[in-house]
CSV table of C-alpha atoms in Angstrom, one decimal:
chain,number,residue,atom,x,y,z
A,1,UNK,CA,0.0,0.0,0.0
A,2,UNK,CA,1.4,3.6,-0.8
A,3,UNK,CA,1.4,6.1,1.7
A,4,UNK,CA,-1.3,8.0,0.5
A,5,UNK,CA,-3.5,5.2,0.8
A,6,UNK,CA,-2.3,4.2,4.2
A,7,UNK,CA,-3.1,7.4,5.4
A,8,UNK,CA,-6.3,7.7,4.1
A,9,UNK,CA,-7.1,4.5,5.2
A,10,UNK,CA,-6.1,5.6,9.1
A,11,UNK,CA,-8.5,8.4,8.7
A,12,UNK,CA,-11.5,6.4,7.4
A,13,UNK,CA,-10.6,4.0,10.4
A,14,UNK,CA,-10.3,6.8,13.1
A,15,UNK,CA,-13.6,8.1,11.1
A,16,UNK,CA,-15.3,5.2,12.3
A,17,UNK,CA,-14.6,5.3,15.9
A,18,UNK,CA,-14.9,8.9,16.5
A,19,UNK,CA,-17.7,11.6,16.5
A,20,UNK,CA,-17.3,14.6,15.1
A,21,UNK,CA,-17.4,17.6,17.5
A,22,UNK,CA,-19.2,21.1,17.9
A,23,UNK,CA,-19.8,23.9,19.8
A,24,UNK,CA,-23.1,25.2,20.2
A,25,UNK,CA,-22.6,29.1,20.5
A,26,UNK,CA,-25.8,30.7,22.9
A,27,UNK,CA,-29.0,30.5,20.5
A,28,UNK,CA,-32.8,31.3,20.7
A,29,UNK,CA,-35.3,29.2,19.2
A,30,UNK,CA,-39.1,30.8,18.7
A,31,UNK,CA,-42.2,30.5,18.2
A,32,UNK,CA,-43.8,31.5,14.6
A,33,UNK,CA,-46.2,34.0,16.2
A,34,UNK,CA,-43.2,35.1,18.8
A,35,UNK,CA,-41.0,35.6,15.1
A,36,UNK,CA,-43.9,37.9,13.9
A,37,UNK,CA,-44.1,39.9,17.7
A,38,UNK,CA,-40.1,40.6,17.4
A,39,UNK,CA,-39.4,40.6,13.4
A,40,UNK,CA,-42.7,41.3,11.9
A,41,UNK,CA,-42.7,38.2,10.1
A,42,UNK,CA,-41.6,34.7,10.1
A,43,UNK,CA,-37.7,33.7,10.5
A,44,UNK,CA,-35.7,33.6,7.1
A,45,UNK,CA,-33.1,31.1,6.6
A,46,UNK,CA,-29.6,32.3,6.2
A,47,UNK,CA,-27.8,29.1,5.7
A,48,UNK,CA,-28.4,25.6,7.0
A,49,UNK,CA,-26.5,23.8,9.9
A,50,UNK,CA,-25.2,20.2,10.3
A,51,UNK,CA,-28.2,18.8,11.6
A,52,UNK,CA,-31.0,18.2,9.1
A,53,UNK,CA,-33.9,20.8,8.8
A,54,UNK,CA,-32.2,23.0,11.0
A,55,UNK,CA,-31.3,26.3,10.4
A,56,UNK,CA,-29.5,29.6,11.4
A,57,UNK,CA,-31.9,32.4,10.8
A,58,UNK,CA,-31.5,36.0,9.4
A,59,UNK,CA,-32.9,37.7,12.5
A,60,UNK,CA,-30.7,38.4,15.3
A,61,UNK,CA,-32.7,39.2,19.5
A,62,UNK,CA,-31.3,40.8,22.2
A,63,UNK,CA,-31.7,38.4,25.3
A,64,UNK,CA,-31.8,40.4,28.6
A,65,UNK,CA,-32.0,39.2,32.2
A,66,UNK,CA,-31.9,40.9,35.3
A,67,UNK,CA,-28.2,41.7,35.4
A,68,UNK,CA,-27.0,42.0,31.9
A,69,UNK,CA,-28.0,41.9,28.4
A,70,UNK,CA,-26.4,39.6,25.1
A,71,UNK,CA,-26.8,41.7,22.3
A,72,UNK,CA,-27.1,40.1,18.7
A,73,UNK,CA,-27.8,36.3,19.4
A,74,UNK,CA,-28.4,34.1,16.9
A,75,UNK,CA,-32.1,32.5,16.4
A,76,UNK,CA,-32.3,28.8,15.1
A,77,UNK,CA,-35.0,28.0,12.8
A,78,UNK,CA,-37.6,26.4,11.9
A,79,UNK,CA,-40.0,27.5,14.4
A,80,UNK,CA,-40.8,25.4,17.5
A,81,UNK,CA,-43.8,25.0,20.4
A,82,UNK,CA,-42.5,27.0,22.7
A,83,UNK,CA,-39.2,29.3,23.0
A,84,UNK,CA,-36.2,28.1,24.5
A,85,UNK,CA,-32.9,30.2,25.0
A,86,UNK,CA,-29.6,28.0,25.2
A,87,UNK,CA,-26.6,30.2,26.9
A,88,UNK,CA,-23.6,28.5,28.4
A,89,UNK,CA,-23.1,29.3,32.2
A,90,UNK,CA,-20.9,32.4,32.0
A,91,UNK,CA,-23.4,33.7,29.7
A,92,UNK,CA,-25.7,33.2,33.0
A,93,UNK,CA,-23.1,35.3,34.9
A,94,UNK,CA,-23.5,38.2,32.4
A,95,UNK,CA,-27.4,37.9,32.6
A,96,UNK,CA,-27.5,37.5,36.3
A,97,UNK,CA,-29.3,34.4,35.2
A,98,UNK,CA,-28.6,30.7,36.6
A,99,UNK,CA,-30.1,28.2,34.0
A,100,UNK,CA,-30.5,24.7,35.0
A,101,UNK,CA,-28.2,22.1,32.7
A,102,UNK,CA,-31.3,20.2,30.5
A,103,UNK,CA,-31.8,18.6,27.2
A,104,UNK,CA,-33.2,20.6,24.5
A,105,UNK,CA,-37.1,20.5,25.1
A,106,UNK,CA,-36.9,20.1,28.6
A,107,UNK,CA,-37.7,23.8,29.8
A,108,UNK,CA,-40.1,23.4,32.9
A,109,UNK,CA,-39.9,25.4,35.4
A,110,UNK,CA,-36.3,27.1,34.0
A,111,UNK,CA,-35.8,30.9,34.1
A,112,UNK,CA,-37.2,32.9,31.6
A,113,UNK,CA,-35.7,36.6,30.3
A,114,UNK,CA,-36.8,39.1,27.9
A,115,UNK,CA,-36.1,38.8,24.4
A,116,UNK,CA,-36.2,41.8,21.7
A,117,UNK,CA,-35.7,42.0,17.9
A,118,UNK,CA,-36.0,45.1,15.3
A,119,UNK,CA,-39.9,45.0,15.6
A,120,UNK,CA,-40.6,43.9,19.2
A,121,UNK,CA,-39.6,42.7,22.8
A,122,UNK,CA,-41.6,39.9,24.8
A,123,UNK,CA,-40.9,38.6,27.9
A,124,UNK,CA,-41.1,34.7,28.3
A,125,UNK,CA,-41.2,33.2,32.3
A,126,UNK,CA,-39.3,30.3,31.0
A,127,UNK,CA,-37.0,28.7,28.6
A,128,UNK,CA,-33.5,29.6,29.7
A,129,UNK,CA,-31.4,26.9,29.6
A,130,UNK,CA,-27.7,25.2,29.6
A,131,UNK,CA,-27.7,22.5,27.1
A,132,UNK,CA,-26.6,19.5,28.2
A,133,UNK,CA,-23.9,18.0,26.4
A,134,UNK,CA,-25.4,15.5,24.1
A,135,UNK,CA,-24.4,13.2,20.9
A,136,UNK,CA,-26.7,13.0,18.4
A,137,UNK,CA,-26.2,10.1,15.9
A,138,UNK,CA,-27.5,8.4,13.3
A,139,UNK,CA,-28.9,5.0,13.9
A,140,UNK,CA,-25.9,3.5,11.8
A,141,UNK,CA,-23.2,4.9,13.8
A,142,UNK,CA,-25.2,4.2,17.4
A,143,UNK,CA,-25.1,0.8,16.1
A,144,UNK,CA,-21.6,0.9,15.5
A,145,UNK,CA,-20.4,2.1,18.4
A,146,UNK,CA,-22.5,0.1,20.1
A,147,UNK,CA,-24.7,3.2,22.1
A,148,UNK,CA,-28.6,3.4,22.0
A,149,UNK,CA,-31.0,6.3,22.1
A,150,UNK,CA,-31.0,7.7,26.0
A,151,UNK,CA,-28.0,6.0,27.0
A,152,UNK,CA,-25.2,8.1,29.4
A,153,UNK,CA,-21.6,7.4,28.1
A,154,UNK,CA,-18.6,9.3,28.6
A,155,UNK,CA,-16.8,11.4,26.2
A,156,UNK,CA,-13.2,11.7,25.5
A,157,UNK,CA,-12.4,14.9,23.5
A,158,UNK,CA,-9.0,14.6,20.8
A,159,UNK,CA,-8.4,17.8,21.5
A,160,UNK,CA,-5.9,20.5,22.4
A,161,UNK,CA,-6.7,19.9,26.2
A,162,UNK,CA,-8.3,16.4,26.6
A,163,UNK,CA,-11.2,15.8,28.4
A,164,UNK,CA,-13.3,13.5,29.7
A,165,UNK,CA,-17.0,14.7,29.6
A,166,UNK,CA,-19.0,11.9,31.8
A,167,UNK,CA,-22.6,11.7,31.6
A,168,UNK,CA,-23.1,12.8,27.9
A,169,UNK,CA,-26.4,12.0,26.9
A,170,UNK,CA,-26.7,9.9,23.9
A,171,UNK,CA,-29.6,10.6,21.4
A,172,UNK,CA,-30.1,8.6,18.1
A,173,UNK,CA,-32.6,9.1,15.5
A,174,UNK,CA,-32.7,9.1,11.4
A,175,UNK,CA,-32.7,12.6,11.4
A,176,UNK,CA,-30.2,13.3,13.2
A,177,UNK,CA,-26.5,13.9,11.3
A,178,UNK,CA,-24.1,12.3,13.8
A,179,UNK,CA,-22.2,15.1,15.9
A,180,UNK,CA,-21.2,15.8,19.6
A,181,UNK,CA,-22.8,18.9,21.1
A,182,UNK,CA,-20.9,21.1,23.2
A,183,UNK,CA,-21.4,24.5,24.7
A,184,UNK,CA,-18.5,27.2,24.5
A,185,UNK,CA,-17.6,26.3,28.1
A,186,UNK,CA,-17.2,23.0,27.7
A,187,UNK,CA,-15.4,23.7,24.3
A,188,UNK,CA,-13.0,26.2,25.8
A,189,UNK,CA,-11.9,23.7,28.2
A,190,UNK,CA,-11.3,21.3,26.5
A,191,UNK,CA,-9.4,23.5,23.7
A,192,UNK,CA,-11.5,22.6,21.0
A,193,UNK,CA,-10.7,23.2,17.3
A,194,UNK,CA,-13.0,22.9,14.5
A,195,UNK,CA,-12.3,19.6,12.8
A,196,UNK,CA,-11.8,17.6,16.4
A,197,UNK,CA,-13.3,14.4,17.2
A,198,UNK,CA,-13.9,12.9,20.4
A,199,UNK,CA,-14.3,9.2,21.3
A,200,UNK,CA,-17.2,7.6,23.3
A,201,UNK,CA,-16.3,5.7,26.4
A,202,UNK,CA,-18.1,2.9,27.6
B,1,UNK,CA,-21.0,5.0,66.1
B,2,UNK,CA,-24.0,7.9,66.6
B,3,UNK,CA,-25.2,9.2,63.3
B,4,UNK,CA,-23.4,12.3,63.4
B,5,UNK,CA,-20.2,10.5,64.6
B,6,UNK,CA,-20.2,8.7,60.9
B,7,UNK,CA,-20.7,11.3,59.1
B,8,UNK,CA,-18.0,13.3,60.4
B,9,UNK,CA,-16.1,10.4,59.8
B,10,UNK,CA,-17.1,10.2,56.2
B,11,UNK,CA,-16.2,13.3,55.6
B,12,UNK,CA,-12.8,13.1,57.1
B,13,UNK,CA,-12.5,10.2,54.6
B,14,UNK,CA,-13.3,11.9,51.5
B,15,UNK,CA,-11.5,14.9,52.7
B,16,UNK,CA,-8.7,12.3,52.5
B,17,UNK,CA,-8.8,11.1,49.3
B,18,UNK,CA,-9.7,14.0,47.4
B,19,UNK,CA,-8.6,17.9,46.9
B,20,UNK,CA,-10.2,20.8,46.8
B,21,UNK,CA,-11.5,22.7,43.6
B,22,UNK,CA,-10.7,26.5,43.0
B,23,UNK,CA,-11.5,28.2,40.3
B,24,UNK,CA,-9.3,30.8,39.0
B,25,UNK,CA,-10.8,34.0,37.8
B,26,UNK,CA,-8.7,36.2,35.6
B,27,UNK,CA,-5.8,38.3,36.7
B,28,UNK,CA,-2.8,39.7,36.6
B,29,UNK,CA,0.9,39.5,37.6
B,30,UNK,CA,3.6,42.5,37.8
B,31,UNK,CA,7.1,43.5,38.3
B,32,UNK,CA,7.2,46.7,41.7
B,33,UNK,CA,7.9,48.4,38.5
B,34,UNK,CA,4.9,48.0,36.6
B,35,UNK,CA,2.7,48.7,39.8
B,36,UNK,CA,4.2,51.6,40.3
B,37,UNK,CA,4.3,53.1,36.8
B,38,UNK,CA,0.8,51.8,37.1
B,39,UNK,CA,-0.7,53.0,39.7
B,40,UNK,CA,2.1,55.3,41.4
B,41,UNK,CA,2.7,53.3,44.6
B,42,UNK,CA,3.5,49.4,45.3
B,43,UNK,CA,0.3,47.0,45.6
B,44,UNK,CA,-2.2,46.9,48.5
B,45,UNK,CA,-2.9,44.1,49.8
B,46,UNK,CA,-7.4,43.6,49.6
B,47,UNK,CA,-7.0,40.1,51.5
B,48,UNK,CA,-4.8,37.1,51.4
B,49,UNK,CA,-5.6,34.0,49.1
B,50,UNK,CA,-5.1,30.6,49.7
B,51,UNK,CA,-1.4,29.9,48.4
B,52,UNK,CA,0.6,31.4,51.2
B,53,UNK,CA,1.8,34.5,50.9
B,54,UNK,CA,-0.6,35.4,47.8
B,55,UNK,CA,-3.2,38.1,47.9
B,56,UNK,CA,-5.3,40.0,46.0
B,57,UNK,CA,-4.5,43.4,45.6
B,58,UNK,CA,-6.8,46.2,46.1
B,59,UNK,CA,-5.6,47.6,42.9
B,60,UNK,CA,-7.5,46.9,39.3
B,61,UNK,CA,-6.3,47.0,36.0
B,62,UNK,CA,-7.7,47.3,32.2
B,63,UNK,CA,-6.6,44.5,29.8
B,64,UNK,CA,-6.8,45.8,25.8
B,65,UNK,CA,-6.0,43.4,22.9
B,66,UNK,CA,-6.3,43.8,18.9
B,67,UNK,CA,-10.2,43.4,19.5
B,68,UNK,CA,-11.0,43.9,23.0
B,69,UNK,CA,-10.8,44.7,26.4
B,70,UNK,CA,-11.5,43.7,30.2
B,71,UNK,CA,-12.2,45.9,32.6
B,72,UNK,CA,-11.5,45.9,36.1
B,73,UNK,CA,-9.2,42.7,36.1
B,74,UNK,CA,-7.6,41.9,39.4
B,75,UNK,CA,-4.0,42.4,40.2
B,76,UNK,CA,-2.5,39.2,42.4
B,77,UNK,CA,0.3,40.3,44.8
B,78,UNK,CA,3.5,40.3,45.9
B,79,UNK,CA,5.1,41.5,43.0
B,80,UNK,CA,7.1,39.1,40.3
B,81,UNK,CA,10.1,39.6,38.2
B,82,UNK,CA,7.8,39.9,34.9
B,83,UNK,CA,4.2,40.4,33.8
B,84,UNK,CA,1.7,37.7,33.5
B,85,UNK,CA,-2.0,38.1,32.2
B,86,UNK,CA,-3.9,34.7,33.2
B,87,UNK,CA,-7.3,34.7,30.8
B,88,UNK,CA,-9.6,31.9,29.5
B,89,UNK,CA,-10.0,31.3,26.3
B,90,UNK,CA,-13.3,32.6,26.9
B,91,UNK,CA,-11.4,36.0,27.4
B,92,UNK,CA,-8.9,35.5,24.5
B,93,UNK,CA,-12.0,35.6,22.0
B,94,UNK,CA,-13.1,39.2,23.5
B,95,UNK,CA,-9.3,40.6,23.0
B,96,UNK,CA,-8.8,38.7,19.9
B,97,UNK,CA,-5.8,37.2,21.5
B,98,UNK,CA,-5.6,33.2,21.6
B,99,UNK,CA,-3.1,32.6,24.7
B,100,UNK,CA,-1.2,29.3,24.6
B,101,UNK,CA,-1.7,27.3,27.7
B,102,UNK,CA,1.1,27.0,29.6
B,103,UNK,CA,2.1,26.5,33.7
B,104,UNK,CA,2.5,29.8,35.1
B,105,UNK,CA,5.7,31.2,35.1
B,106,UNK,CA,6.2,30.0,31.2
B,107,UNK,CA,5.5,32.8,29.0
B,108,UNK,CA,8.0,33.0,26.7
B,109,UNK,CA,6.9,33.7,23.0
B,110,UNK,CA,3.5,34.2,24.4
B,111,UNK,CA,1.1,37.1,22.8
B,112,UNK,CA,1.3,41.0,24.6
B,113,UNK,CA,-1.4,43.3,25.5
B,114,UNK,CA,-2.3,46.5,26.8
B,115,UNK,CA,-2.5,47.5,30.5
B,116,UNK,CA,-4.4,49.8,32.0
B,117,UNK,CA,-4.1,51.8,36.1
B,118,UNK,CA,-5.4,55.0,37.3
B,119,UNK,CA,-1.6,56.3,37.1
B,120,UNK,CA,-0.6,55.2,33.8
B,121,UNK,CA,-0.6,52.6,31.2
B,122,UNK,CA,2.3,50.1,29.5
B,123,UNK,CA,2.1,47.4,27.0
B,124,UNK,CA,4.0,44.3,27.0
B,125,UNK,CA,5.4,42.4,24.2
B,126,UNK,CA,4.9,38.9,25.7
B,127,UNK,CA,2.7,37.6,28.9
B,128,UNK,CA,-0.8,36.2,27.8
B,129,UNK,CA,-1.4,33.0,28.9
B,130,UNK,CA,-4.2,30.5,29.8
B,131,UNK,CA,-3.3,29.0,33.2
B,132,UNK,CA,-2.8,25.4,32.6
B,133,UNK,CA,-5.2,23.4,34.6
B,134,UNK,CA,-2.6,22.0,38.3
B,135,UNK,CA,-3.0,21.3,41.2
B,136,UNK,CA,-0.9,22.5,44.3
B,137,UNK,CA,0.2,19.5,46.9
B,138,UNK,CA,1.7,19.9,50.0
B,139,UNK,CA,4.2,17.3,50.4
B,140,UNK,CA,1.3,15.6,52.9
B,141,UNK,CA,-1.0,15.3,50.8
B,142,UNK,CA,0.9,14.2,47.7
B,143,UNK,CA,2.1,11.5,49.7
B,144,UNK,CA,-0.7,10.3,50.9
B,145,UNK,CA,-2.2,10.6,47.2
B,146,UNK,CA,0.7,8.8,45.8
B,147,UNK,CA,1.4,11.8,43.4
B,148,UNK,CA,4.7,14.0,42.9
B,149,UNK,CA,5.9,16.9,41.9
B,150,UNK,CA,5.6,17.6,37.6
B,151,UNK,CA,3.8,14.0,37.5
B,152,UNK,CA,0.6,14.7,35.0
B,153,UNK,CA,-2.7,13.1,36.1
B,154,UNK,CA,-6.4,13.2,35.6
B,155,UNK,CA,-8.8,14.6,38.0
B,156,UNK,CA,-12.0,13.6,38.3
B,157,UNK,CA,-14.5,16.7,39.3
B,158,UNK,CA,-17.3,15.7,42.0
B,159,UNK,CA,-19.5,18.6,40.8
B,160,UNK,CA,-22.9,19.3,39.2
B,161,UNK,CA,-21.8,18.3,35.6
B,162,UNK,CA,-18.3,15.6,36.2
B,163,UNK,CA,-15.8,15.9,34.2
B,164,UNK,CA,-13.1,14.3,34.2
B,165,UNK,CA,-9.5,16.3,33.0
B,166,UNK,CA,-6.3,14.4,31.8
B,167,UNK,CA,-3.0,16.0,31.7
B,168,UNK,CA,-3.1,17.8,34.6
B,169,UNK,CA,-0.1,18.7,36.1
B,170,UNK,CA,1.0,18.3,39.7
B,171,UNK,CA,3.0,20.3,41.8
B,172,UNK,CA,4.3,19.9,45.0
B,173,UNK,CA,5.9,22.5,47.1
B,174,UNK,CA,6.1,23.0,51.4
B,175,UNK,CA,4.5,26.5,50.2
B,176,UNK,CA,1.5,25.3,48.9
B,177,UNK,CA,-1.9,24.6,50.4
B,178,UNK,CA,-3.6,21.8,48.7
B,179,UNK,CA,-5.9,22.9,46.0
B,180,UNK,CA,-6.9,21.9,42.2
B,181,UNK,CA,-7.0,25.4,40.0
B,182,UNK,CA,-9.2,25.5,37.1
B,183,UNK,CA,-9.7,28.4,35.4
B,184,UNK,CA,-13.2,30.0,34.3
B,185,UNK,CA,-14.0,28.1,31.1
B,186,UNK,CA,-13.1,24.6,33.1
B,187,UNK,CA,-14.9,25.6,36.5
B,188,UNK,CA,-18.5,26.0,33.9
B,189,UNK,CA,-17.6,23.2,32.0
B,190,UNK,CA,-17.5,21.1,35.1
B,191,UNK,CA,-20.8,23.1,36.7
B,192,UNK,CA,-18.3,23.8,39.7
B,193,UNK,CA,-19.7,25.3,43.0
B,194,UNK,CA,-17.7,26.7,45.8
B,195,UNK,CA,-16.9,24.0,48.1
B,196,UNK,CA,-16.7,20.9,45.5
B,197,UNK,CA,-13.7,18.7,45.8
B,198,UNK,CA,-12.2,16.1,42.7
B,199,UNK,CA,-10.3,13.1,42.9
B,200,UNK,CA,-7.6,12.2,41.4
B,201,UNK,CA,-7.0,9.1,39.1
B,202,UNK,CA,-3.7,7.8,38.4
């Protein structure tokens, strides 16, 4: 085998037993009818992100708790049930804000803050959040690495500063593009680049 | 045993076989020089820390790189023989400085900045880093722990969100008091709280 080959062989190999990883920066998702309070109409798609469907909008809010304000925060489209703001925790410090670490969805009885775009402000009593660090995968690499939907492994980051994340929630479904979540804390810590990978633990 | 007898006992125990967490907030290190150029006299002491012989000094400083700055960053005393500027890389993003991580103390070919003090202002050429994550061990405890000094291990955080960090690096000195130092990004990544302790794995 020629080295070329050799190395791209190692890489399709390392491919296979590593995830990809990313880091979530602080986003808003909305409601249509809270899109058409702050923007005057419905969120427009400026370009697509790695999971499928999903997308990072045009329209930019201001989110503003009792302490601080983020100004210029991105808003993830399409448009959901209910509105859920995903800040890391030092984001929390500048809002004066503590959010409770959950899984996307899982909003009840979290802090809420007031949003405002170009068009209009509304205040929501709750939907602040820390993500949770997660994995989504597609059911062909869950099954290859030997993980199932809900599962809690650990995560080793390949990264400038290695890490072990332990209880990374595991999340599998077809829709899903397969990609470790992590927030800008966790990414800062562990030195993350774009282009790492991490490894699961089991 | 009474109730209250075991778990004081307990605690002993884990206060045994595991160190303390600090987190490290931002700060600075400088030459009498510096002090006094910045603020016209030597550093005040605000209140001791819990390396012997550190403290905090009542003075504050401005930190300005290419794209940014931080205001009101604290000044650690007594004085050293050169500057040092410990951010995250949390902090490096606002300058628009990326700080290599190093061990305090190694700075060399590291980025400069701008600093700021009610007398006056100086800028050095090298400085910047991002405290690599140690932890201090009295020769006791690093004994007992079966650690020594520039041995790298991982440490295991007992906190709200575990993590668990590899390559950290021990050090042991008669002058320290037994603590693991992350710094901000690390502390959020891990959920610390004041009080939390990690263990160490070997």
């Amino acid at each position: 085998m020629k080295n070329e080959e050799m190395e791209k062989l190692a890489q399709a190999v390392l491919e296979r037993i590593t995830v990809p990883l990313e880091a979530s920066a602080r986003h808003v998702h909305l409601t249509q009818a809270q899109a058409q309070t702050l923007f005057g109409h419905d969120l427009t798609q400026e370009r697509e992100l790695s999971q499928p469907g999903q997308f990072l909008a045009r329209e930019r809010v201001r989110v503003e708790g009792p302490k601080g304000k983020l100004e210029n925060v991105a808003v993830l489209g399409p448009a959901r049930k209910a509105a859920q703001i995903e800040i890391s925790l030092t984001d929390g410090r500048v809002l004066g804000i503590t959010p409770p670490v959950r899984l996307s969805g899982d909003t009840k009885g979290s802090p809420g803050c007031t949003l405002t775009g170009e068009r209009g402000s509304i205040t929501v009593t709750e939907g602040v959040i820390a993500a949770k660090r997660h994995i989504h995968l597609h059911p062909d690499d869950a099954r290859r690495l030997g993980v199932s939907d809900c599962q809690e492994v650990s995560l080793q980051t390949l990264t400038g500063r290695s890490v072990i994340f332990e209880a990374v929630s595991v999340r599998v479904s077809e829709n899903f593009s397969t990609a470790a979540h992590l927030d800008f804390d966790e990414a800062n810590a562990c030195g993350f680049a774009k282009g790492d990978r991490g490894r699961i633990l089991l």
